[in-house]
Amino acid sequence: MSADRDTPNTQPAQHADGGPDAPRPGEAAAPAEGTELIRFDKVTKRFGAHTVLDALDMKVYTGKHVTLIGPSGSGKTTILRLMMTLLKPDEGTIKLGDRYLTHEEKGGKLVPASDRYSREVRKNIGMVFQQFNLFPNMKVLRNITEAPVHVLGLDKDAAEERARELLELVGLTAHLDKYPTQLSGGQQQRVAIARALAMRPQVLLLDEVTSALDPELVAGVLDVLRDIAHTTDITMLCVTHEMNFARDISDCVMMFDAGRVIEYGPPEQIFTEPAHERTREFLSAVL
């Protein structure tokens, strides 16, 4: 990881041996252990005249837990929505492993990805939204098995076995035969977490998963996510305002402001000795 943490969009750096794969001086990168899994390369996203992401360079390595922090409107959720192909970048490319996410190669050229191609790559990504987005007409068990059966082609019995394991993980085994409306908000969010994991994704995206919950329900959901972070090797990309949670589960914290990563590093560094004045201002307001 580059030591020059406050210059997010400079020219590419080189390894000391001349190799091209070191992080650029301003390129945000989770600790470089293992295989690179996610890469944003000069990604820009605009909504009208407003630039939400500004030539973003970012890497995340397999098995790492990366938390995005920063003020509302700084581009954090946009990153997750781009990963889910709910949005498309105006400029730049995104890769998951060795495959482009919003583009595909045809005839030696990079062209916008077809819906079919994007769906195939997106199978490797699970997302838990702010709102639970459960199917209200389906019981808990079927909410979890529906996608593995119809998208992955998993046998129904195998999908149900996996769903029961996940319900045990999130502490909801006794509720598998209930409808979402019969559950509390915290329980619904735990079902949503189990549903995302049922697809066996390489990457789990978490978008302010406690923001819609009553305060007394937040701790239970965060405890489930802590267990997942500490007991599995899944890669996590998390947007949250729960700073203690971010400190606890993260390998790397990235501070966003005005569509750019202005600072990144291990949680101990970001939360105790932030280098950037904007990071200090943000943390003093939320801690």
Short mmCIF file of the C-alpha atoms (twelve columns), coordinates in Angstrom:
data_MODEL
# 
_entry.id   MODEL 
# 
loop_
_atom_site.group_PDB 
_atom_site.id 
_atom_site.type_symbol 
_atom_site.label_atom_id 
_atom_site.label_alt_id 
_atom_site.label_comp_id 
_atom_site.label_asym_id 
_atom_site.label_seq_id 
_atom_site.Cartn_x 
_atom_site.Cartn_y 
_atom_site.Cartn_z 
_atom_site.pdbx_PDB_model_num 
ATOM 1   C CA . MET A 1   0.000   0.000   0.000   1 
ATOM 2   C CA . SER A 2   1.339   3.396   -0.889  1 
ATOM 3   C CA . ALA A 3   2.466   5.692   1.889   1 
ATOM 4   C CA . ASP A 4   1.200   8.748   0.006   1 
ATOM 5   C CA . ARG A 5   -2.368  8.437   1.263   1 
ATOM 6   C CA . ASP A 6   -3.650  11.939  0.517   1 
ATOM 7   C CA . THR A 7   -3.219  12.155  -3.257  1 
ATOM 8   C CA . PRO A 8   -5.895  9.902   -4.701  1 
ATOM 9   C CA . ASN A 9   -5.578  10.394  -8.460  1 
ATOM 10  C CA . THR A 10  -1.957  10.623  -9.489  1 
ATOM 11  C CA . GLN A 11  -0.071  8.683   -12.134 1 
ATOM 12  C CA . PRO A 12  0.570   4.930   -11.763 1 
ATOM 13  C CA . ALA A 13  3.409   3.906   -9.505  1 
ATOM 14  C CA . GLN A 14  5.801   1.013   -10.112 1 
ATOM 15  C CA . HIS A 15  7.169   -1.690  -7.878  1 
ATOM 16  C CA . ALA A 16  10.786  -1.124  -6.892  1 
ATOM 17  C CA . ASP A 17  11.614  -3.879  -9.391  1 
ATOM 18  C CA . GLY A 18  9.693   -2.083  -12.135 1 
ATOM 19  C CA . GLY A 19  6.577   -4.259  -12.013 1 
ATOM 20  C CA . PRO A 20  3.300   -2.554  -12.899 1 
ATOM 21  C CA . ASP A 21  1.024   -3.963  -10.194 1 
ATOM 22  C CA . ALA A 22  1.823   -1.875  -7.116  1 
ATOM 23  C CA . PRO A 23  -0.912  0.496   -5.951  1 
ATOM 24  C CA . ARG A 24  -0.708  3.927   -7.524  1 
ATOM 25  C CA . PRO A 25  0.284   6.652   -5.084  1 
ATOM 26  C CA . GLY A 26  -3.364  7.613   -4.659  1 
ATOM 27  C CA . GLU A 27  -4.909  4.247   -5.379  1 
ATOM 28  C CA . ALA A 28  -6.870  2.909   -2.439  1 
ATOM 29  C CA . ALA A 29  -5.974  -0.701  -1.774  1 
ATOM 30  C CA . ALA A 30  -6.779  -3.166  0.964   1 
ATOM 31  C CA . PRO A 31  -3.709  -4.947  2.387   1 
ATOM 32  C CA . ALA A 32  -1.942  -6.644  -0.510  1 
ATOM 33  C CA . GLU A 33  -2.107  -10.208 0.687   1 
ATOM 34  C CA . GLY A 34  -3.565  -12.844 -1.614  1 
ATOM 35  C CA . THR A 35  -5.195  -12.281 -4.967  1 
ATOM 36  C CA . GLU A 36  -6.638  -9.033  -6.219  1 
ATOM 37  C CA . LEU A 37  -10.405 -9.534  -6.416  1 
ATOM 38  C CA . ILE A 38  -11.948 -6.099  -7.074  1 
ATOM 39  C CA . ARG A 39  -10.438 -3.315  -9.147  1 
ATOM 40  C CA . PHE A 40  -11.931 0.073   -9.970  1 
ATOM 41  C CA . ASP A 41  -9.871  1.750   -12.675 1 
ATOM 42  C CA . LYS A 42  -10.529 5.496   -13.187 1 
ATOM 43  C CA . VAL A 43  -14.248 5.024   -12.523 1 
ATOM 44  C CA . THR A 44  -16.379 8.144   -12.830 1 
ATOM 45  C CA . LYS A 45  -20.110 8.307   -12.166 1 
ATOM 46  C CA . ARG A 46  -22.234 11.388  -12.695 1 
ATOM 47  C CA . PHE A 47  -25.858 12.207  -12.013 1 
ATOM 48  C CA . GLY A 48  -26.558 15.157  -14.256 1 
ATOM 49  C CA . ALA A 49  -23.973 17.829  -13.522 1 
ATOM 50  C CA . HIS A 50  -23.047 16.243  -10.186 1 
ATOM 51  C CA . THR A 51  -19.967 14.000  -10.171 1 
ATOM 52  C CA . VAL A 52  -20.499 11.329  -7.503  1 
ATOM 53  C CA . LEU A 53  -17.316 9.347   -8.198  1 
ATOM 54  C CA . ASP A 54  -14.325 11.131  -9.671  1 
ATOM 55  C CA . ALA A 55  -11.824 8.910   -11.536 1 
ATOM 56  C CA . LEU A 56  -11.780 6.420   -8.662  1 
ATOM 57  C CA . ASP A 57  -8.931  3.915   -8.440  1 
ATOM 58  C CA . MET A 58  -9.465  1.183   -5.859  1 
ATOM 59  C CA . LYS A 59  -8.346  -2.388  -5.182  1 
ATOM 60  C CA . VAL A 60  -9.655  -4.996  -2.759  1 
ATOM 61  C CA . TYR A 61  -7.896  -8.316  -2.197  1 
ATOM 62  C CA . THR A 62  -9.501  -11.706 -1.675  1 
ATOM 63  C CA . GLY A 63  -10.670 -12.360 1.866   1 
ATOM 64  C CA . LYS A 64  -10.242 -8.773  3.064   1 
ATOM 65  C CA . HIS A 65  -12.871 -6.741  4.874   1 
ATOM 66  C CA . VAL A 66  -12.946 -3.162  3.620   1 
ATOM 67  C CA . THR A 67  -15.164 -0.466  5.113   1 
ATOM 68  C CA . LEU A 68  -16.065 2.741   3.307   1 
ATOM 69  C CA . ILE A 69  -16.732 5.730   5.550   1 
ATOM 70  C CA . GLY A 70  -17.464 9.373   4.880   1 
ATOM 71  C CA . PRO A 71  -20.296 11.900  4.770   1 
ATOM 72  C CA . SER A 72  -23.584 11.191  3.040   1 
ATOM 73  C CA . GLY A 73  -23.360 11.834  -0.678  1 
ATOM 74  C CA . SER A 74  -19.625 11.098  -0.891  1 
ATOM 75  C CA . GLY A 75  -20.090 8.151   -3.274  1 
ATOM 76  C CA . LYS A 76  -19.936 5.145   -0.943  1 
ATOM 77  C CA . THR A 77  -23.266 3.524   -1.797  1 
ATOM 78  C CA . THR A 78  -22.718 4.329   -5.470  1 
ATOM 79  C CA . ILE A 79  -19.702 2.016   -5.388  1 
ATOM 80  C CA . LEU A 80  -21.861 -0.861  -4.131  1 
ATOM 81  C CA . ARG A 81  -24.581 -0.161  -6.683  1 
ATOM 82  C CA . LEU A 82  -21.981 -0.179  -9.453  1 
ATOM 83  C CA . MET A 83  -20.712 -3.530  -8.160  1 
ATOM 84  C CA . MET A 84  -24.269 -4.897  -8.370  1 
ATOM 85  C CA . THR A 85  -24.611 -3.393  -11.897 1 
ATOM 86  C CA . LEU A 86  -27.620 -1.415  -10.689 1 
ATOM 87  C CA . LEU A 87  -25.696 1.559   -12.089 1 
ATOM 88  C CA . LYS A 88  -23.179 1.783   -14.900 1 
ATOM 89  C CA . PRO A 89  -20.035 3.924   -14.826 1 
ATOM 90  C CA . ASP A 90  -19.799 6.883   -17.159 1 
ATOM 91  C CA . GLU A 91  -16.063 6.328   -17.477 1 
ATOM 92  C CA . GLY A 92  -13.581 3.687   -16.379 1 
ATOM 93  C CA . THR A 93  -13.846 -0.042  -15.750 1 
ATOM 94  C CA . ILE A 94  -14.576 -2.410  -12.868 1 
ATOM 95  C CA . LYS A 95  -13.196 -5.933  -12.605 1 
ATOM 96  C CA . LEU A 96  -14.135 -8.868  -10.402 1 
ATOM 97  C CA . GLY A 97  -11.246 -11.294 -10.457 1 
ATOM 98  C CA . ASP A 98  -10.131 -11.623 -14.059 1 
ATOM 99  C CA . ARG A 99  -13.486 -10.589 -15.549 1 
ATOM 100 C CA . TYR A 100 -14.833 -7.139  -16.272 1 
ATOM 101 C CA . LEU A 101 -18.115 -6.384  -14.544 1 
ATOM 102 C CA . THR A 102 -19.775 -3.664  -16.600 1 
ATOM 103 C CA . HIS A 103 -17.826 -4.325  -19.811 1 
ATOM 104 C CA . GLU A 104 -16.941 -7.409  -21.835 1 
ATOM 105 C CA . GLU A 105 -14.348 -8.183  -24.454 1 
ATOM 106 C CA . LYS A 106 -15.573 -8.756  -27.998 1 
ATOM 107 C CA . GLY A 107 -13.344 -8.953  -31.041 1 
ATOM 108 C CA . GLY A 108 -10.390 -7.703  -29.030 1 
ATOM 109 C CA . LYS A 109 -12.305 -4.608  -27.920 1 
ATOM 110 C CA . LEU A 110 -13.880 -3.627  -24.622 1 
ATOM 111 C CA . VAL A 111 -17.594 -2.900  -25.051 1 
ATOM 112 C CA . PRO A 112 -20.474 -2.309  -22.603 1 
ATOM 113 C CA . ALA A 113 -21.557 -5.628  -21.103 1 
ATOM 114 C CA . SER A 114 -24.777 -7.301  -22.149 1 
ATOM 115 C CA . ASP A 115 -27.367 -7.973  -19.445 1 
ATOM 116 C CA . ARG A 116 -26.704 -11.705 -19.773 1 
ATOM 117 C CA . TYR A 117 -22.968 -11.271 -19.251 1 
ATOM 118 C CA . SER A 118 -23.451 -8.951  -16.259 1 
ATOM 119 C CA . ARG A 119 -25.886 -11.388 -14.626 1 
ATOM 120 C CA . GLU A 120 -23.356 -14.199 -14.964 1 
ATOM 121 C CA . VAL A 121 -20.525 -12.242 -13.327 1 
ATOM 122 C CA . ARG A 122 -22.874 -10.820 -10.696 1 
ATOM 123 C CA . LYS A 123 -23.631 -14.337 -9.406  1 
ATOM 124 C CA . ASN A 124 -20.376 -13.991 -7.484  1 
ATOM 125 C CA . ILE A 125 -21.623 -10.944 -5.552  1 
ATOM 126 C CA . GLY A 126 -24.123 -10.840 -2.702  1 
ATOM 127 C CA . MET A 127 -25.601 -7.638  -1.320  1 
ATOM 128 C CA . VAL A 128 -27.517 -6.754  1.832   1 
ATOM 129 C CA . PHE A 129 -29.453 -3.519  1.387   1 
ATOM 130 C CA . GLN A 130 -30.590 -0.859  3.851   1 
ATOM 131 C CA . GLN A 131 -34.150 -2.046  3.307   1 
ATOM 132 C CA . PHE A 132 -34.532 -5.780  3.660   1 
ATOM 133 C CA . ASN A 133 -36.129 -6.430  0.223   1 
ATOM 134 C CA . LEU A 134 -37.490 -9.825  1.248   1 
ATOM 135 C CA . PHE A 135 -40.261 -11.430 -0.786  1 
ATOM 136 C CA . PRO A 136 -43.356 -10.766 1.375   1 
ATOM 137 C CA . ASN A 137 -45.335 -13.659 -0.153  1 
ATOM 138 C CA . MET A 138 -42.654 -16.246 0.654   1 
ATOM 139 C CA . LYS A 139 -41.790 -17.801 3.989   1 
ATOM 140 C CA . VAL A 140 -38.299 -17.365 5.387   1 
ATOM 141 C CA . LEU A 141 -36.962 -20.682 4.094   1 
ATOM 142 C CA . ARG A 142 -38.100 -20.041 0.547   1 
ATOM 143 C CA . ASN A 143 -36.784 -16.464 0.626   1 
ATOM 144 C CA . ILE A 144 -33.351 -18.021 1.109   1 
ATOM 145 C CA . THR A 145 -33.675 -20.932 -1.354  1 
ATOM 146 C CA . GLU A 146 -35.352 -19.095 -4.239  1 
ATOM 147 C CA . ALA A 147 -32.217 -17.649 -5.871  1 
ATOM 148 C CA . PRO A 148 -29.934 -20.697 -5.390  1 
ATOM 149 C CA . VAL A 149 -32.578 -22.909 -7.027  1 
ATOM 150 C CA . HIS A 150 -33.583 -20.623 -9.901  1 
ATOM 151 C CA . VAL A 151 -30.345 -18.721 -10.536 1 
ATOM 152 C CA . LEU A 152 -27.645 -21.244 -9.603  1 
ATOM 153 C CA . GLY A 153 -29.697 -24.300 -10.552 1 
ATOM 154 C CA . LEU A 154 -29.163 -25.897 -7.142  1 
ATOM 155 C CA . ASP A 155 -31.203 -28.940 -6.203  1 
ATOM 156 C CA . LYS A 156 -34.104 -27.939 -3.922  1 
ATOM 157 C CA . ASP A 157 -33.083 -30.316 -1.118  1 
ATOM 158 C CA . ALA A 158 -29.479 -29.067 -1.212  1 
ATOM 159 C CA . ALA A 159 -30.695 -25.458 -1.215  1 
ATOM 160 C CA . GLU A 160 -32.906 -26.102 1.806   1 
ATOM 161 C CA . GLU A 161 -30.067 -27.809 3.675   1 
ATOM 162 C CA . ARG A 162 -27.845 -24.803 3.035   1 
ATOM 163 C CA . ALA A 163 -30.651 -22.425 4.078   1 
ATOM 164 C CA . ARG A 164 -31.120 -24.239 7.382   1 
ATOM 165 C CA . GLU A 165 -27.381 -23.991 8.083   1 
ATOM 166 C CA . LEU A 166 -27.473 -20.264 7.408   1 
ATOM 167 C CA . LEU A 167 -30.554 -19.741 9.549   1 
ATOM 168 C CA . GLU A 168 -28.678 -21.412 12.374  1 
ATOM 169 C CA . LEU A 169 -25.740 -19.080 11.731  1 
ATOM 170 C CA . VAL A 170 -27.956 -15.987 12.008  1 
ATOM 171 C CA . GLY A 171 -29.963 -17.379 14.935  1 
ATOM 172 C CA . LEU A 172 -33.314 -17.812 13.204  1 
ATOM 173 C CA . THR A 173 -33.825 -21.561 12.948  1 
ATOM 174 C CA . ALA A 174 -37.111 -21.302 14.850  1 
ATOM 175 C CA . HIS A 175 -38.509 -18.812 12.317  1 
ATOM 176 C CA . LEU A 176 -37.993 -20.619 8.993   1 
ATOM 177 C CA . ASP A 177 -41.750 -21.174 8.506   1 
ATOM 178 C CA . LYS A 178 -42.763 -17.555 9.108   1 
ATOM 179 C CA . TYR A 179 -43.489 -14.783 6.632   1 
ATOM 180 C CA . PRO A 180 -41.330 -11.617 6.725   1 
ATOM 181 C CA . THR A 181 -44.194 -9.570  8.188   1 
ATOM 182 C CA . GLN A 182 -44.170 -11.853 11.233  1 
ATOM 183 C CA . LEU A 183 -40.556 -10.918 12.022  1 
ATOM 184 C CA . SER A 184 -38.972 -7.869  13.627  1 
ATOM 185 C CA . GLY A 185 -36.825 -5.565  11.528  1 
ATOM 186 C CA . GLY A 186 -33.656 -7.056  12.983  1 
ATOM 187 C CA . GLN A 187 -34.844 -10.572 12.202  1 
ATOM 188 C CA . GLN A 188 -35.735 -9.576  8.644   1 
ATOM 189 C CA . GLN A 189 -32.271 -8.120  8.142   1 
ATOM 190 C CA . ARG A 190 -30.707 -11.341 9.420   1 
ATOM 191 C CA . VAL A 191 -32.781 -13.273 6.888   1 
ATOM 192 C CA . ALA A 192 -31.481 -10.896 4.209   1 
ATOM 193 C CA . ILE A 193 -27.922 -11.661 5.300   1 
ATOM 194 C CA . ALA A 194 -28.607 -15.409 5.118   1 
ATOM 195 C CA . ARG A 195 -30.185 -14.978 1.686   1 
ATOM 196 C CA . ALA A 196 -27.116 -13.161 0.367   1 
ATOM 197 C CA . LEU A 197 -24.788 -15.857 1.740   1 
ATOM 198 C CA . ALA A 198 -26.917 -18.637 0.237   1 
ATOM 199 C CA . MET A 199 -25.531 -17.735 -3.194  1 
ATOM 200 C CA . ARG A 200 -22.012 -18.524 -1.928  1 
ATOM 201 C CA . PRO A 201 -20.694 -15.201 -3.216  1 
ATOM 202 C CA . GLN A 202 -17.044 -14.260 -3.461  1 
ATOM 203 C CA . VAL A 203 -17.940 -10.758 -2.261  1 
ATOM 204 C CA . LEU A 204 -20.527 -9.613  0.273   1 
ATOM 205 C CA . LEU A 205 -21.644 -5.987  -0.057  1 
ATOM 206 C CA . LEU A 206 -23.198 -4.366  3.012   1 
ATOM 207 C CA . ASP A 207 -25.005 -1.066  2.527   1 
ATOM 208 C CA . GLU A 208 -25.838 0.630   5.843   1 
ATOM 209 C CA . VAL A 209 -27.542 -2.583  6.937   1 
ATOM 210 C CA . THR A 210 -28.579 -1.199  10.340  1 
ATOM 211 C CA . SER A 211 -29.793 2.233   9.246   1 
ATOM 212 C CA . ALA A 212 -33.447 1.186   8.983   1 
ATOM 213 C CA . LEU A 213 -33.497 -0.602  12.348  1 
ATOM 214 C CA . ASP A 214 -34.660 0.552   15.738  1 
ATOM 215 C CA . PRO A 215 -31.610 1.169   17.971  1 
ATOM 216 C CA . GLU A 216 -32.292 -1.838  20.209  1 
ATOM 217 C CA . LEU A 217 -32.157 -4.177  17.175  1 
ATOM 218 C CA . VAL A 218 -28.839 -2.938  15.780  1 
ATOM 219 C CA . ALA A 219 -26.548 -4.911  18.096  1 
ATOM 220 C CA . GLY A 220 -27.994 -8.294  17.093  1 
ATOM 221 C CA . VAL A 221 -27.432 -7.686  13.391  1 
ATOM 222 C CA . LEU A 222 -23.900 -6.363  13.939  1 
ATOM 223 C CA . ASP A 223 -23.065 -9.405  16.082  1 
ATOM 224 C CA . VAL A 224 -24.111 -11.707 13.222  1 
ATOM 225 C CA . LEU A 225 -21.920 -9.784  10.785  1 
ATOM 226 C CA . ARG A 226 -18.991 -9.890  13.220  1 
ATOM 227 C CA . ASP A 227 -19.353 -13.670 13.422  1 
ATOM 228 C CA . ILE A 228 -19.344 -13.924 9.629   1 
ATOM 229 C CA . ALA A 229 -16.312 -11.642 9.344   1 
ATOM 230 C CA . HIS A 230 -14.357 -13.555 11.964  1 
ATOM 231 C CA . THR A 231 -15.305 -17.112 10.977  1 
ATOM 232 C CA . THR A 232 -15.392 -17.064 7.166   1 
ATOM 233 C CA . ASP A 233 -12.999 -16.030 4.416   1 
ATOM 234 C CA . ILE A 234 -15.576 -14.074 2.418   1 
ATOM 235 C CA . THR A 235 -14.486 -10.710 1.040   1 
ATOM 236 C CA . MET A 236 -16.550 -7.837  2.452   1 
ATOM 237 C CA . LEU A 237 -17.129 -4.327  1.173   1 
ATOM 238 C CA . CYS A 238 -19.101 -2.435  3.788   1 
ATOM 239 C CA . VAL A 239 -20.679 1.034   3.965   1 
ATOM 240 C CA . THR A 240 -21.561 2.013   7.518   1 
ATOM 241 C CA . HIS A 241 -21.791 4.821   10.039  1 
ATOM 242 C CA . GLU A 242 -21.242 2.311   12.860  1 
ATOM 243 C CA . MET A 243 -17.640 3.258   13.546  1 
ATOM 244 C CA . ASN A 244 -17.042 0.750   16.341  1 
ATOM 245 C CA . PHE A 245 -18.228 -2.015  14.026  1 
ATOM 246 C CA . ALA A 246 -15.933 -0.736  11.265  1 
ATOM 247 C CA . ARG A 247 -12.983 -0.689  13.664  1 
ATOM 248 C CA . ASP A 248 -13.742 -4.244  14.785  1 
ATOM 249 C CA . ILE A 249 -14.189 -6.072  11.460  1 
ATOM 250 C CA . SER A 250 -12.077 -4.121  8.965   1 
ATOM 251 C CA . ASP A 251 -8.685  -4.884  7.488   1 
ATOM 252 C CA . CYS A 252 -8.788  -1.521  5.737   1 
ATOM 253 C CA . VAL A 253 -10.898 1.634   6.136   1 
ATOM 254 C CA . MET A 254 -11.296 4.053   3.228   1 
ATOM 255 C CA . MET A 255 -12.408 7.626   3.862   1 
ATOM 256 C CA . PHE A 256 -14.458 9.120   1.020   1 
ATOM 257 C CA . ASP A 257 -15.176 12.758  0.349   1 
ATOM 258 C CA . ALA A 258 -16.531 14.367  -2.823  1 
ATOM 259 C CA . GLY A 259 -16.254 11.177  -4.858  1 
ATOM 260 C CA . ARG A 260 -12.646 10.367  -3.983  1 
ATOM 261 C CA . VAL A 261 -10.751 8.310   -1.458  1 
ATOM 262 C CA . ILE A 262 -8.860  10.943  0.501   1 
ATOM 263 C CA . GLU A 263 -7.286  8.573   3.007   1 
ATOM 264 C CA . TYR A 264 -7.105  4.847   3.702   1 
ATOM 265 C CA . GLY A 265 -5.335  2.453   6.018   1 
ATOM 266 C CA . PRO A 266 -5.835  -0.032  8.856   1 
ATOM 267 C CA . PRO A 267 -8.605  0.904   11.296  1 
ATOM 268 C CA . GLU A 268 -6.164  1.650   14.137  1 
ATOM 269 C CA . GLN A 269 -4.500  4.270   11.970  1 
ATOM 270 C CA . ILE A 270 -7.646  5.856   10.542  1 
ATOM 271 C CA . PHE A 271 -9.503  6.052   13.849  1 
ATOM 272 C CA . THR A 272 -6.613  7.058   16.106  1 
ATOM 273 C CA . GLU A 273 -4.188  9.003   13.901  1 
ATOM 274 C CA . PRO A 274 -5.923  10.120  10.700  1 
ATOM 275 C CA . ALA A 275 -3.599  12.105  8.454   1 
ATOM 276 C CA . HIS A 276 -6.186  14.116  6.530   1 
ATOM 277 C CA . GLU A 277 -7.964  17.086  8.095   1 
ATOM 278 C CA . ARG A 278 -11.277 16.115  6.459   1 
ATOM 279 C CA . THR A 279 -11.046 12.658  8.050   1 
ATOM 280 C CA . ARG A 280 -10.446 14.227  11.450  1 
ATOM 281 C CA . GLU A 281 -13.441 16.531  11.001  1 
ATOM 282 C CA . PHE A 282 -15.708 13.641  9.967   1 
ATOM 283 C CA . LEU A 283 -14.655 11.343  12.785  1 
ATOM 284 C CA . SER A 284 -15.000 14.061  15.403  1 
ATOM 285 C CA . ALA A 285 -18.610 14.501  14.285  1 
ATOM 286 C CA . VAL A 286 -19.563 10.808  14.354  1 
ATOM 287 C CA . LEU A 287 -17.527 9.342   17.227  1 
# 
